[in-house]
PDB file of C-alpha atoms in Angstrom:
ATOM      1  CA  MET A   1      96.595  78.421 102.910  1.00 70.00           C
ATOM      2  CA  LEU A   2      96.536  78.460  99.139  1.00 78.00           C
ATOM      3  CA  LEU A   3      93.321  78.011  97.198  1.00 81.00           C
ATOM      4  CA  GLN A   4      93.215  76.568  93.708  1.00 80.00           C
ATOM      5  CA  LEU A   5      90.424  78.097  91.642  1.00 83.00           C
ATOM      6  CA  ASP A   6      88.610  76.341  88.803  1.00 87.00           C
ATOM      7  CA  LYS A   7      89.102  79.314  86.507  1.00 89.00           C
ATOM      8  CA  PRO A   8      91.024  82.600  86.512  1.00 85.00           C
ATOM      9  CA  VAL A   9      89.516  85.481  88.435  1.00 87.00           C
ATOM     10  CA  LYS A  10      88.229  88.308  86.278  1.00 91.00           C
ATOM     11  CA  GLU A  11      90.134  91.400  87.296  1.00 92.00           C
ATOM     12  CA  THR A  12      88.087  94.576  87.703  1.00 93.00           C
ATOM     13  CA  LYS A  13      88.409  97.945  89.357  1.00 89.00           C
ATOM     14  CA  TRP A  14      87.693  96.199  92.680  1.00 81.00           C
ATOM     15  CA  VAL A  15      89.249  92.764  92.127  1.00 83.00           C
ATOM     16  CA  ARG A  16      92.871  92.126  91.277  1.00 81.00           C
ATOM     17  CA  SER A  17      95.643  89.746  92.159  1.00 80.00           C
ATOM     18  CA  LEU A  18      98.804  90.634  93.998  1.00 79.00           C
ATOM     19  CA  LYS A  19     102.010  89.752  92.204  1.00 72.00           C
ATOM     20  CA  LEU A  20     104.602  87.802  94.151  1.00 75.00           C
ATOM     21  CA  ASN A  21     108.090  89.253  94.017  1.00 74.00           C
ATOM     22  CA  LYS A  22     111.185  87.079  93.773  1.00 74.00           C
ATOM     23  CA  ALA A  23     112.253  88.382  97.162  1.00 78.00           C
ATOM     24  CA  VAL A  24     110.596  90.547  99.769  1.00 81.00           C
ATOM     25  CA  GLU A  25     112.466  92.974 101.987  1.00 86.00           C
ATOM     26  CA  GLN A  26     111.505  93.543 105.577  1.00 90.00           C
ATOM     27  CA  PRO A  27     109.730  96.897 105.805  1.00 94.00           C
ATOM     28  CA  ALA A  28     111.722  99.556 107.621  1.00 96.00           C
ATOM     29  CA  VAL A  29     110.638 100.856 111.022  1.00 97.00           C
ATOM     30  CA  ASP A  30     108.162 103.740 110.622  1.00 96.00           C
ATOM     31  CA  SER A  31     107.163 102.538 107.120  1.00 96.00           C
ATOM     32  CA  ILE A  32     103.515 103.115 106.332  1.00 96.00           C
ATOM     33  CA  CYS A  33     101.837  99.923 105.150  1.00 96.00           C
ATOM     34  CA  THR A  34      98.255  99.003 104.292  1.00 96.00           C
ATOM     35  CA  VAL A  35      96.244  96.155 105.805  1.00 97.00           C
ATOM     36  CA  ALA A  36      92.822  94.959 104.712  1.00 95.00           C
ATOM     37  CA  GLY A  37      90.172  92.519 105.840  1.00 95.00           C
ATOM     38  CA  TRP A  38      86.546  91.588 106.419  1.00 95.00           C
ATOM     39  CA  GLY A  39      86.911  91.170 110.197  1.00 96.00           C
ATOM     40  CA  LYS A  40      85.375  93.006 113.115  1.00 96.00           C
ATOM     41  CA  THR A  41      85.749  96.773 113.146  1.00 92.00           C
ATOM     42  CA  ASN A  42      86.236  97.108 116.926  1.00 90.00           C
ATOM     43  CA  ASN A  43      86.559  95.065 120.128  1.00 90.00           C
ATOM     44  CA  VAL A  44      82.831  95.011 120.907  1.00 92.00           C
ATOM     45  CA  ALA A  45      81.467  94.290 117.414  1.00 92.00           C
ATOM     46  CA  LYS A  46      79.286  91.168 117.344  1.00 92.00           C
ATOM     47  CA  LYS A  47      79.751  90.416 113.638  1.00 95.00           C
ATOM     48  CA  MET A  48      82.274  90.799 110.855  1.00 95.00           C
ATOM     49  CA  SER A  49      82.236  93.729 108.451  1.00 95.00           C
ATOM     50  CA  ASP A  50      80.036  93.340 105.374  1.00 95.00           C
ATOM     51  CA  VAL A  51      82.462  95.488 103.369  1.00 94.00           C
ATOM     52  CA  LEU A  52      86.194  95.159 102.840  1.00 92.00           C
ATOM     53  CA  MET A  53      87.983  97.559 105.170  1.00 95.00           C
ATOM     54  CA  SER A  54      91.554  98.844 104.943  1.00 95.00           C
ATOM     55  CA  VAL A  55      93.772 101.100 107.006  1.00 96.00           C
ATOM     56  CA  ASN A  56      97.349 102.335 107.005  1.00 97.00           C
ATOM     57  CA  VAL A  57      99.516 101.017 109.814  1.00 97.00           C
ATOM     58  CA  THR A  58     103.019 102.025 110.912  1.00 97.00           C
ATOM     59  CA  VAL A  59     105.811  99.445 111.250  1.00 97.00           C
ATOM     60  CA  ILE A  60     107.079  99.306 114.827  1.00 97.00           C
ATOM     61  CA  ASN A  61     110.581  98.336 115.940  1.00 95.00           C
ATOM     62  CA  ARG A  62     110.697  94.710 117.187  1.00 95.00           C
ATOM     63  CA  THR A  63     112.611  95.751 120.307  1.00 96.00           C
ATOM     64  CA  GLN A  64     109.791  98.152 121.175  1.00 96.00           C
ATOM     65  CA  CYS A  65     107.167  95.537 120.301  1.00 97.00           C
ATOM     66  CA  ASN A  66     108.889  93.055 122.652  1.00 97.00           C
ATOM     67  CA  SER A  67     109.249  95.628 125.464  1.00 97.00           C
ATOM     68  CA  PRO A  68     107.342  95.377 128.779  1.00 97.00           C
ATOM     69  CA  ASP A  69     104.940  98.148 127.689  1.00 95.00           C
ATOM     70  CA  TYR A  70     103.986  96.183 124.560  1.00 96.00           C
ATOM     71  CA  TYR A  71     104.032  92.350 124.277  1.00 97.00           C
ATOM     72  CA  ASN A  72     106.722  91.808 126.953  1.00 97.00           C
ATOM     73  CA  LEU A  73     108.134  88.818 125.011  1.00 96.00           C
ATOM     74  CA  LYS A  74     104.754  87.036 125.386  1.00 95.00           C
ATOM     75  CA  PRO A  75     104.931  86.038 122.607  1.00 95.00           C
ATOM     76  CA  TYR A  76     108.397  86.897 121.392  1.00 96.00           C
ATOM     77  CA  ILE A  77     108.192  88.914 118.149  1.00 96.00           C
ATOM     78  CA  THR A  78     110.829  87.344 115.861  1.00 96.00           C
ATOM     79  CA  ARG A  79     112.478  88.490 112.630  1.00 92.00           C
ATOM     80  CA  ASN A  80     109.864  86.370 110.831  1.00 93.00           C
ATOM     81  CA  MET A  81     107.193  88.748 112.065  1.00 96.00           C
ATOM     82  CA  ILE A  82     106.236  92.351 111.374  1.00 97.00           C
ATOM     83  CA  CYS A  83     104.821  94.447 114.183  1.00 97.00           C
ATOM     84  CA  ALA A  84     102.621  97.286 112.906  1.00 98.00           C
ATOM     85  CA  GLY A  85      99.827  99.471 114.198  1.00 96.00           C
ATOM     86  CA  SER A  86      99.280 102.912 115.608  1.00 92.00           C
ATOM     87  CA  ASN A  87     101.559 105.798 114.725  1.00 87.00           C
ATOM     88  CA  GLY A  88     100.920 107.055 118.266  1.00 85.00           C
ATOM     89  CA  LYS A  89      98.013 109.261 117.196  1.00 86.00           C
ATOM     90  CA  ASN A  90      95.505 106.809 115.738  1.00 84.00           C
ATOM     91  CA  ASN A  91      94.256 103.313 116.579  1.00 87.00           C
ATOM     92  CA  ALA A  92      95.043 101.669 113.221  1.00 93.00           C
ATOM     93  CA  ASP A  93      94.946  97.880 113.400  1.00 95.00           C
ATOM     94  CA  THR A  94      93.486  94.656 112.104  1.00 96.00           C
ATOM     95  CA  CYS A  95      90.904  92.827 114.205  1.00 96.00           C
ATOM     96  CA  GLN A  96      89.354  89.408 114.818  1.00 95.00           C
ATOM     97  CA  GLY A  97      88.445  87.844 111.465  1.00 95.00           C
ATOM     98  CA  ASP A  98      91.194  89.603 109.491  1.00 96.00           C
ATOM     99  CA  SER A  99      93.747  86.797 109.918  1.00 94.00           C
ATOM    100  CA  GLY A 100      95.309  85.700 106.645  1.00 92.00           C
ATOM    101  CA  GLY A 101      94.662  89.082 105.047  1.00 93.00           C
ATOM    102  CA  PRO A 102      97.440  91.077 103.409  1.00 94.00           C
ATOM    103  CA  ILE A 103      99.884  93.648 104.669  1.00 95.00           C
ATOM    104  CA  LEU A 104     101.268  95.668 101.758  1.00 94.00           C
ATOM    105  CA  CYS A 105     104.219  98.033 101.954  1.00 93.00           C
ATOM    106  CA  ASN A 106     105.004 100.158  98.897  1.00 90.00           C
ATOM    107  CA  ARG A 107     102.257  98.203  97.099  1.00 87.00           C
ATOM    108  CA  VAL A 108     104.133  94.925  97.641  1.00 89.00           C
ATOM    109  CA  LEU A 109     102.717  92.007  99.624  1.00 91.00           C
ATOM    110  CA  VAL A 110     105.128  91.580 102.557  1.00 93.00           C
ATOM    111  CA  GLY A 111     103.095  89.392 104.881  1.00 94.00           C
ATOM    112  CA  VAL A 112      99.762  88.214 106.228  1.00 94.00           C
ATOM    113  CA  THR A 113      97.784  89.124 109.328  1.00 97.00           C
ATOM    114  CA  SER A 114      98.605  86.732 112.146  1.00 96.00           C
ATOM    115  CA  PHE A 115      97.501  87.933 115.597  1.00 96.00           C
ATOM    116  CA  GLY A 116      97.139  90.776 118.064  1.00 94.00           C
ATOM    117  CA  LYS A 117      95.813  91.538 121.522  1.00 93.00           C
ATOM    118  CA  PHE A 118      92.266  92.763 121.028  1.00 92.00           C
ATOM    119  CA  CYS A 119      92.307  95.381 118.281  1.00 92.00           C
ATOM    120  CA  GLY A 120      93.041  99.057 118.008  1.00 91.00           C
ATOM    121  CA  LEU A 121      95.176  99.254 121.152  1.00 92.00           C
ATOM    122  CA  LYS A 122      98.186 101.539 120.629  1.00 93.00           C
ATOM    123  CA  LYS A 123     100.533  99.370 122.705  1.00 94.00           C
ATOM    124  CA  LYS A 124      99.248  96.036 121.383  1.00 95.00           C
ATOM    125  CA  PRO A 125      99.773  96.412 117.610  1.00 96.00           C
ATOM    126  CA  GLY A 126      98.961  93.785 115.033  1.00 97.00           C
ATOM    127  CA  VAL A 127     101.556  91.125 114.308  1.00 98.00           C
ATOM    128  CA  TYR A 128     102.003  89.856 110.780  1.00 97.00           C
ATOM    129  CA  SER A 129     103.836  86.816 109.411  1.00 95.00           C
ATOM    130  CA  PHE A 130     106.638  88.059 107.164  1.00 95.00           C
ATOM    131  CA  LEU A 131     106.580  86.627 103.635  1.00 92.00           C
ATOM    132  CA  SER A 132     110.161  85.355 103.545  1.00 89.00           C
ATOM    133  CA  GLU A 133     112.058  83.892 100.599  1.00 88.00           C
ATOM    134  CA  ASN A 134     111.327  80.414 102.039  1.00 89.00           C
ATOM    135  CA  HIS A 135     107.605  81.175 102.061  1.00 88.00           C
ATOM    136  CA  LEU A 136     107.751  82.484  98.489  1.00 88.00           C
ATOM    137  CA  ASN A 137     109.568  79.350  97.327  1.00 89.00           C
ATOM    138  CA  TRP A 138     106.974  77.142  99.053  1.00 89.00           C
ATOM    139  CA  ILE A 139     104.100  79.059  97.435  1.00 87.00           C
ATOM    140  CA  LYS A 140     105.675  78.847  93.974  1.00 85.00           C
ATOM    141  CA  LYS A 141     106.405  75.114  94.395  1.00 89.00           C
ATOM    142  CA  ALA A 142     102.856  74.435  95.622  1.00 87.00           C
ATOM    143  CA  MET A 143     101.405  76.360  92.677  1.00 83.00           C
ATOM    144  CA  LYS A 144     103.467  74.338  90.174  1.00 82.00           C
ATOM    145  CA  THR A 145     102.633  71.024  91.874  1.00 73.00           C
ATOM    146  CA  SER A 146      98.891  71.696  91.944  1.00 61.00           C
ATOM    147  CA  LYS A 147      98.779  72.117  88.161  1.00 58.00           C
ATOM    148  CA  THR A 148     100.040  68.587  87.584  1.00 52.00           C
ATOM    149  CA  GLU A 149      97.763  66.834  90.078  1.00 53.00           C
TER     150      GLU A 149
END
């Protein structure tokens, strides 16, 4: 979803916009990326976080993510998705309420939080929609169109 604001956002130390690149490259396996959100902080939390949380996640190979030990092709993790989570030592993940939030690799927006199985499970990492060239073109077109309406 895109939101059109009545006026520009004042950028501060805590608030800033993310620039859209002309093209985004799929992050390499084992890349360290950052995710952020206001969602739940664990599987038993009753409410969302009252502060913005962020954590570093590790990009996982799609073949591994689709393997029987992980998502077992239910659903099938496609090339339009990024699978990222634990590096095998920690439980880094997004959680319920974080959907739509960013995943940044090398300080570049590469996708948005989509889904996962619970949160913080090492073999059920978060899955993110990859910000493809088609998505970027749609966003740019929608932003131009909204100015004339």
